[in-house]
């Protein structure tokens, strides 16, 4: 059954509304993951840049939590949910601009069915969450220039520079937007390279990069030294390349991936492509970025979501293809993609709350390791029990009242800070290498260090095995009693938390970063 173009804006609004409702429900059902609680530190201590990423995700958290006056799982994720909603509408508007409202509708469906854009960056709070908003917006602005150049004035050029700048303030590879656009101009519209406002727009973007450079100048360019270690290995690694390809396939939703792949294979039957420069632009904004990370993965371990923004252009190309190839409101493959995503989400929630399974290690030494359930559950239960335990310790004079919690790695440090320490106003102090504690080294600078004679706790989840006796005990006189708190669902032990008590600090750990 065919529908007029007037139906598709309304359908897209319904699609966005349903997605928002589902994500709000998931925010109540799933605790914050390792990365999400870590990026909470960006809001706790705002800065022009951070050890791992630029600052925009932290600013988004500050905005959605009213500068940390309303802190909850929902408020943490609210910015991501709303950004995904706006991005979906932008994708629809872009598809409408370059072809038809039906093409925009199909592209919006693909955006919503992709696990990366809808869940990883569209529900969980990640640097990708604000990045995709400005990435999709930039693509719309560029497409507008291609389709309606006569309506693109100097204000539009400056707006494009700002959008790419904001994408870069989310994740640095937002700068690729200029590289992809530049490749398109060089091969398809070379006369534009003489346009002065193009270079003004680039300068505007560079102004957004200045805070990142300023911070790194004051921190010995630690961000780039850290990331360069991840991409400067030598020797072909087929395992990491395979993991990248398979990871992309799963992260995008296998049916979404196939829906994007088919149009690339069958371009000959898509007559629109050869007469639509906007589709050529979309190829420049997608394929080279994906190929770049494929090449990197041949020599270094990579993460599947790094190529995620490159699929935005492919969603739009697929939207054009499937709008011509199918008369159904929901093309067959996309209908299956919706079913796959729905089954995945419902199945995961059931695993977390109704039918828990020990998907990870069953041995006591690393119980629950590699079980994804443990990333989004258990911390509320543990923190409530730890609160009672710590209160009893003070009453029994087993531990001092202001005993801090020591951490040695950014995860589980983020969970400990968010769920365990802050509700009971306990200090979290990082001990260890900068490469292990990341942002927590900077948090140390804004608080007192461990003091001589002070007691301290150390919390170790069994799914993140670590022996604190080797790295923590040397700073203390003795180690007291260790308590074990088990996390159970439906009688199944998913993991255990070990609470170590270290007594009477004898040696103050060396600062991870020098005091400024």
XYZ file of C-alpha atoms in Angstrom:
516
model
C 0.000 0.000 0.000
C 1.403 3.428 -0.968
C 1.044 6.583 1.056
C 1.303 10.211 0.052
C 4.286 12.264 1.182
C 2.046 14.086 3.630
C 1.721 10.909 5.719
C 5.425 10.467 6.390
C 6.153 13.457 8.669
C 3.346 12.294 10.968
C 4.625 8.713 10.846
C 8.144 9.889 11.702
C 6.852 11.867 14.680
C 5.043 8.745 15.896
C 8.232 6.728 15.398
C 10.226 9.235 17.450
C 7.567 9.375 20.164
C 7.421 5.597 20.550
C 11.231 5.401 20.654
C 11.334 8.048 23.420
C 8.770 6.174 25.519
C 10.653 2.879 25.153
C 13.964 4.511 26.085
C 12.465 6.240 29.120
C 11.215 2.848 30.300
C 14.641 1.285 29.693
C 16.245 4.060 31.747
C 14.291 2.832 34.768
C 14.998 -0.833 34.041
C 18.760 -0.690 33.348
C 21.384 0.827 35.630
C 24.144 2.971 34.151
C 26.943 1.088 32.403
C 30.713 1.390 32.879
C 31.145 4.151 30.313
C 28.090 6.121 31.414
C 29.120 6.443 35.045
C 32.627 7.314 33.929
C 31.368 10.247 31.843
C 29.525 11.433 34.945
C 32.977 12.544 36.149
C 33.087 14.983 33.212
C 30.101 16.769 34.780
C 31.455 16.515 38.322
C 34.645 18.271 37.227
C 33.969 20.197 33.986
C 36.947 21.172 31.870
C 37.850 22.249 28.345
C 38.900 18.687 27.556
C 39.415 15.422 29.390
C 41.886 12.555 29.348
C 39.827 10.471 26.921
C 37.516 12.856 25.033
C 36.465 16.466 24.451
C 34.022 18.030 26.926
C 30.610 18.088 25.220
C 29.252 14.864 26.757
C 29.969 16.302 30.210
C 28.193 19.536 29.306
C 25.220 17.514 28.068
C 25.056 15.713 31.423
C 25.264 19.024 33.267
C 22.384 20.331 31.174
C 20.130 17.274 31.558
C 20.774 17.027 35.324
C 20.353 20.787 35.913
C 24.033 21.053 36.817
C 23.853 17.893 38.969
C 20.883 19.112 41.034
C 18.788 16.213 39.677
C 20.986 13.143 39.362
C 19.374 9.853 38.406
C 19.630 7.205 35.720
C 16.900 9.013 33.782
C 18.406 12.486 34.045
C 21.822 11.144 33.035
C 20.382 9.606 29.873
C 17.830 12.288 29.058
C 20.223 14.301 26.888
C 21.084 11.230 24.840
C 17.412 10.289 24.372
C 16.419 13.785 23.245
C 19.479 14.150 20.983
C 18.574 10.853 19.268
C 15.004 12.073 18.788
C 16.175 15.287 17.120
C 18.727 13.352 15.043
C 16.005 11.021 13.761
C 13.960 14.015 12.622
C 17.028 15.556 10.946
C 17.655 12.284 9.098
C 14.038 12.326 7.925
C 14.346 15.935 6.762
C 17.609 15.157 4.952
C 16.078 12.199 3.106
C 13.115 14.391 2.167
C 15.468 17.084 0.894
C 17.605 14.825 -1.303
C 14.801 12.634 -2.682
C 11.367 12.371 -1.052
C 9.529 12.169 2.254
C 9.327 8.407 1.752
C 13.115 8.197 1.471
C 13.388 10.245 4.654
C 10.952 7.907 6.404
C 12.936 4.803 5.456
C 16.216 6.454 6.542
C 14.611 7.392 9.874
C 13.507 3.765 10.305
C 17.066 2.569 9.708
C 18.399 5.140 12.190
C 15.901 3.930 14.796
C 16.580 0.232 14.133
C 20.365 0.567 14.356
C 21.637 -0.633 17.737
C 24.439 1.940 17.602
C 22.395 5.044 16.820
C 19.286 4.030 18.775
C 20.718 2.345 21.892
C 24.481 2.768 22.280
C 24.440 6.478 21.376
C 20.683 7.087 21.537
C 19.943 5.773 25.031
C 23.233 5.384 26.875
C 25.035 8.652 27.568
C 28.245 8.567 25.503
C 30.410 11.096 23.626
C 28.688 9.713 20.521
C 25.327 10.999 21.828
C 25.967 14.710 21.162
C 28.282 13.889 18.270
C 25.548 12.166 16.248
C 23.224 15.129 16.743
C 25.725 17.516 15.178
C 26.988 14.941 12.679
C 23.497 14.413 11.238
C 22.803 18.149 11.344
C 26.034 18.859 9.450
C 25.063 16.304 6.782
C 21.699 18.036 6.404
C 23.417 21.416 6.028
C 25.838 20.068 3.403
C 22.976 18.390 1.509
C 21.096 21.661 1.556
C 24.104 23.353 -0.048
C 24.193 20.683 -2.791
C 20.443 20.718 -3.492
C 19.709 24.434 -3.005
C 23.010 26.297 -3.430
C 21.209 29.536 -4.265
C 19.722 29.561 -0.740
C 23.066 28.925 0.958
C 24.467 32.266 2.130
C 27.392 33.250 4.340
C 25.340 32.713 7.508
C 24.733 29.100 6.411
C 28.469 28.601 5.894
C 29.202 29.879 9.397
C 26.411 27.642 10.730
C 28.030 24.639 9.053
C 31.352 25.538 10.651
C 29.668 25.703 14.060
C 27.928 22.351 13.618
C 31.135 20.563 12.639
C 32.886 22.327 15.514
C 30.298 21.009 17.974
C 30.634 17.499 16.499
C 34.379 17.816 17.100
C 33.831 18.986 20.688
C 32.023 15.666 21.165
C 34.638 13.421 19.539
C 37.649 14.647 17.616
C 36.901 12.596 14.526
C 34.006 14.968 13.912
C 36.678 16.787 11.897
C 36.272 14.046 9.298
C 33.166 15.901 8.111
C 35.439 18.499 6.550
C 37.651 15.778 5.041
C 34.670 14.032 3.448
C 33.174 17.306 2.252
C 36.569 18.335 0.890
C 36.885 15.092 -1.077
C 33.452 15.666 -2.588
C 34.341 19.233 -3.568
C 37.672 18.207 -5.051
C 36.193 15.542 -7.326
C 32.699 16.873 -8.001
C 32.568 20.621 -7.351
C 36.109 21.960 -7.536
C 35.011 25.542 -8.242
C 33.737 25.811 -4.664
C 37.342 25.624 -3.465
C 37.590 29.242 -4.603
C 34.680 30.211 -2.347
C 36.049 32.346 0.551
C 33.181 31.478 2.895
C 34.246 27.816 2.756
C 37.509 28.739 4.457
C 35.761 31.048 6.903
C 33.573 28.085 7.901
C 36.689 25.941 8.421
C 38.188 28.673 10.604
C 34.982 28.734 12.654
C 35.352 24.989 13.253
C 38.980 25.467 14.279
C 37.836 27.995 16.878
C 35.857 25.171 18.494
C 39.020 23.067 18.550
C 40.973 25.725 20.489
C 39.666 24.635 23.945
C 40.853 21.081 23.225
C 44.304 22.326 22.216
C 44.448 24.733 25.168
C 43.772 21.925 27.636
C 46.307 19.620 26.020
C 48.960 22.342 26.046
C 48.578 22.474 29.813
C 48.546 18.684 30.153
C 51.492 17.664 27.975
C 49.167 16.562 25.125
C 48.259 13.524 27.214
C 45.069 12.850 25.207
C 46.984 12.299 21.981
C 49.792 10.383 23.640
C 47.182 8.033 25.110
C 45.234 7.525 21.873
C 48.375 7.263 19.742
C 49.340 4.147 21.690
C 46.123 2.586 20.408
C 46.873 3.176 16.724
C 50.651 2.988 16.285
C 51.261 -0.741 16.503
C 52.864 -2.660 13.662
C 52.122 -5.969 12.001
C 48.897 -7.159 10.432
C 46.338 -8.397 12.963
C 43.598 -10.289 11.162
C 41.863 -10.998 14.471
C 41.266 -7.303 15.226
C 40.159 -6.702 11.616
C 37.655 -9.551 11.854
C 36.406 -8.280 15.213
C 35.889 -4.824 13.727
C 33.839 -6.114 10.787
C 31.754 -8.499 12.873
C 31.336 -5.852 15.581
C 30.019 -3.337 13.058
C 27.639 -5.945 11.685
C 26.194 -6.560 15.150
C 26.317 -2.953 16.408
C 24.405 -1.670 13.402
C 21.863 -4.516 13.623
C 22.577 -7.254 11.043
C 19.386 -6.486 9.090
C 20.181 -2.751 9.020
C 23.702 -3.554 7.838
C 22.366 -5.694 5.006
C 19.773 -3.028 4.146
C 22.633 -0.548 3.670
C 24.857 -3.006 1.820
C 22.355 -3.948 -0.876
C 22.068 -0.387 -2.320
C 25.873 -0.186 -2.560
C 25.940 -3.419 -4.556
C 23.001 -2.525 -6.797
C 23.817 1.071 -7.683
C 23.288 0.283 -11.348
C 19.569 -0.091 -10.752
C 19.355 3.156 -8.785
C 19.099 5.644 -11.653
C 18.580 8.479 -9.187
C 22.162 8.141 -7.971
C 23.804 9.214 -11.205
C 21.786 12.445 -11.274
C 21.851 13.281 -7.571
C 25.029 14.915 -6.294
C 23.731 14.726 -2.726
C 24.005 10.920 -2.880
C 27.595 11.243 -4.089
C 28.250 13.562 -1.131
C 26.825 10.956 1.231
C 29.249 8.366 -0.110
C 32.151 10.716 0.649
C 30.818 11.250 4.173
C 30.529 7.520 4.865
C 32.703 5.055 2.918
C 36.159 6.675 3.463
C 35.538 6.981 7.218
C 34.546 3.321 7.466
C 37.507 2.216 5.320
C 39.877 4.315 7.451
C 38.981 2.409 10.614
C 39.061 -0.878 8.732
C 42.649 -0.104 7.753
C 43.526 0.851 11.331
C 41.970 -2.396 12.581
C 44.354 -4.356 10.353
C 47.218 -3.215 12.582
C 45.594 -2.247 15.910
C 42.675 -3.272 18.101
C 39.693 -0.995 17.405
C 36.139 -0.618 18.687
C 33.166 -1.300 16.385
C 31.355 1.938 17.219
C 34.207 4.080 15.878
C 32.774 3.692 12.370
C 29.235 4.393 13.565
C 28.900 7.978 12.248
C 29.938 6.732 8.808
C 26.688 4.794 8.545
C 24.515 7.937 8.704
C 25.175 8.614 5.018
C 24.491 4.961 4.213
C 21.118 5.129 5.988
C 20.167 8.012 3.706
C 21.387 6.267 0.553
C 19.476 3.147 1.605
C 16.434 5.334 2.261
C 16.495 6.497 -1.359
C 17.054 2.976 -2.671
C 14.325 1.265 -0.648
C 11.848 4.084 -1.299
C 12.149 3.182 -4.991
C 12.604 -0.578 -4.636
C 9.654 -1.247 -2.303
C 6.086 0.032 -2.135
C 5.587 -1.166 1.447
C 5.446 1.337 4.282
C 7.946 -0.919 6.074
C 10.203 -2.593 3.470
C 10.670 -6.287 4.217
C 14.264 -6.200 5.477
C 13.588 -3.154 7.630
C 10.538 -4.830 9.134
C 12.810 -7.721 10.131
C 15.335 -5.219 11.496
C 12.636 -3.732 13.730
C 11.728 -7.214 14.919
C 15.367 -8.087 15.628
C 15.926 -4.925 17.684
C 12.680 -5.413 19.606
C 13.553 -9.037 20.356
C 17.058 -8.047 21.456
C 15.845 -5.311 23.824
C 13.022 -7.369 25.332
C 15.272 -10.409 25.625
C 18.008 -8.458 27.406
C 15.556 -6.884 29.876
C 14.138 -10.337 30.623
C 17.666 -11.667 31.199
C 18.354 -8.840 33.636
C 15.112 -8.988 35.625
C 13.196 -12.219 34.986
C 15.346 -15.040 33.614
C 18.943 -14.264 34.654
C 21.644 -16.522 33.225
C 25.304 -16.655 34.173
C 26.660 -15.850 30.726
C 30.131 -15.145 32.076
C 32.670 -16.982 34.179
C 31.372 -19.349 36.861
C 34.673 -19.682 38.746
C 34.994 -17.853 42.107
C 38.180 -16.020 41.027
C 36.347 -14.015 38.335
C 32.693 -14.827 38.863
C 30.506 -13.071 36.318
C 33.325 -11.762 34.117
C 32.130 -11.156 30.511
C 28.479 -11.293 31.586
C 26.821 -8.172 30.051
C 24.058 -8.309 32.679
C 26.582 -7.201 35.303
C 27.238 -3.937 33.456
C 23.683 -2.677 34.039
C 22.569 -4.218 37.312
C 23.705 -4.955 40.851
C 25.218 -1.628 41.859
C 22.111 -0.277 43.592
C 21.801 -3.453 45.638
C 25.473 -3.500 46.565
C 25.534 0.203 47.456
C 22.570 -0.165 49.805
C 24.297 -3.052 51.583
C 27.622 -1.207 51.687
C 25.924 1.820 53.260
C 24.638 -0.361 56.096
C 28.012 -2.100 56.410
C 29.972 1.177 56.599
C 27.538 2.588 59.178
C 27.938 -0.522 61.320
C 31.730 -0.288 61.019
C 31.648 3.209 62.524
C 29.381 2.095 65.352
C 31.667 -0.869 66.102
C 34.743 1.369 65.746
C 36.051 -1.063 63.144
C 36.685 1.812 60.723
C 36.995 5.573 61.046
C 33.971 7.702 60.211
C 35.561 9.457 57.224
C 37.296 6.434 55.729
C 37.612 7.035 51.959
C 37.150 4.455 49.218
C 40.276 3.743 47.179
C 40.075 2.917 43.459
C 42.751 1.712 41.063
C 40.965 1.651 37.685
C 38.412 3.913 36.003
C 36.022 0.993 36.017
C 34.607 0.136 38.500
C 35.631 3.534 39.921
C 32.823 5.265 38.008
C 30.174 2.987 39.498
C 31.671 3.331 42.972
C 31.609 7.129 42.721
C 28.079 7.369 41.289
C 26.211 4.625 43.146
C 28.226 3.966 46.314
C 30.310 6.917 47.500
C 28.379 10.067 46.656
C 25.046 9.069 48.261
C 26.829 8.573 51.610
C 29.321 11.421 51.028
C 32.425 9.257 51.029
C 35.582 10.428 49.323
C 36.928 8.441 46.361
C 40.716 8.513 45.950
C 42.517 7.020 42.955
C 45.771 5.117 43.406
C 47.605 3.744 40.395
C 48.857 4.586 36.930
C 47.324 7.397 34.890
C 46.534 4.922 32.086
C 44.406 2.966 34.563
C 42.552 5.695 36.443
C 42.080 8.256 33.617
C 39.894 11.189 34.744
C 40.110 10.134 38.405
C 43.680 11.444 38.456
C 42.269 14.954 37.872
C 39.535 14.416 40.468
C 42.323 13.710 42.969
C 43.638 17.241 42.438
C 40.438 18.782 43.811
C 40.388 16.880 47.096
C 42.661 15.931 50.015
C 45.021 13.025 49.531
C 45.086 9.951 51.742
C 46.398 10.909 55.195
C 48.810 9.177 57.589
C 46.838 7.151 60.127
C 43.702 7.069 57.980
C 41.681 3.917 57.283
C 40.279 3.169 53.811
C 37.982 0.791 51.979
C 38.657 -0.975 48.707
C 35.750 -2.485 46.732
C 36.406 -5.275 44.265
C 33.670 -6.793 42.052
C 34.417 -10.406 41.195
C 33.789 -9.792 37.480
C 36.741 -7.346 37.457
C 39.456 -9.456 39.134
C 42.192 -7.533 40.939
C 44.352 -8.259 44.002
C 44.516 -5.144 46.234
C 46.894 -6.842 48.647
C 49.752 -6.230 46.205
C 49.074 -2.610 45.305
C 47.090 -1.196 48.267
C 48.311 -3.028 51.393
C 51.900 -1.635 51.193
C 50.504 1.793 52.148
C 48.837 0.513 55.345
C 49.769 -1.182 58.581
C 47.282 -4.034 58.326
C 44.320 -5.314 56.344
C 41.201 -5.996 58.392
C 38.274 -8.296 57.810
C 37.054 -8.720 54.212
C 33.307 -8.930 53.651
C 31.620 -10.569 50.662
C 28.331 -9.237 49.290
C 26.668 -11.468 46.717
C 24.413 -10.137 43.962
C 21.648 -12.610 43.259
C 18.750 -12.657 40.824
C 16.122 -15.374 41.156
C 18.497 -17.354 43.370
C 21.354 -17.171 40.845
C 24.604 -15.577 42.027
C 25.657 -13.223 39.231
C 28.777 -11.889 40.949
C 30.229 -10.996 44.344
C 31.613 -7.777 45.790
C 34.598 -7.995 48.123
C 34.899 -5.155 50.636
C 38.465 -4.811 51.907
C 39.327 -2.763 55.004
C 42.781 -1.258 55.181
C 43.893 0.106 58.555
C 46.222 2.912 59.602
C 47.900 4.437 56.542
C 51.694 4.381 56.966
C 52.779 5.781 53.603
C 51.085 8.362 51.383
C 50.832 7.309 47.703
C 52.739 9.476 45.258
C 50.484 11.909 43.340
C 49.416 10.614 39.935
C 49.545 14.170 38.568
C 51.571 17.068 39.956
C 49.617 19.710 41.833
C 49.120 22.892 39.806
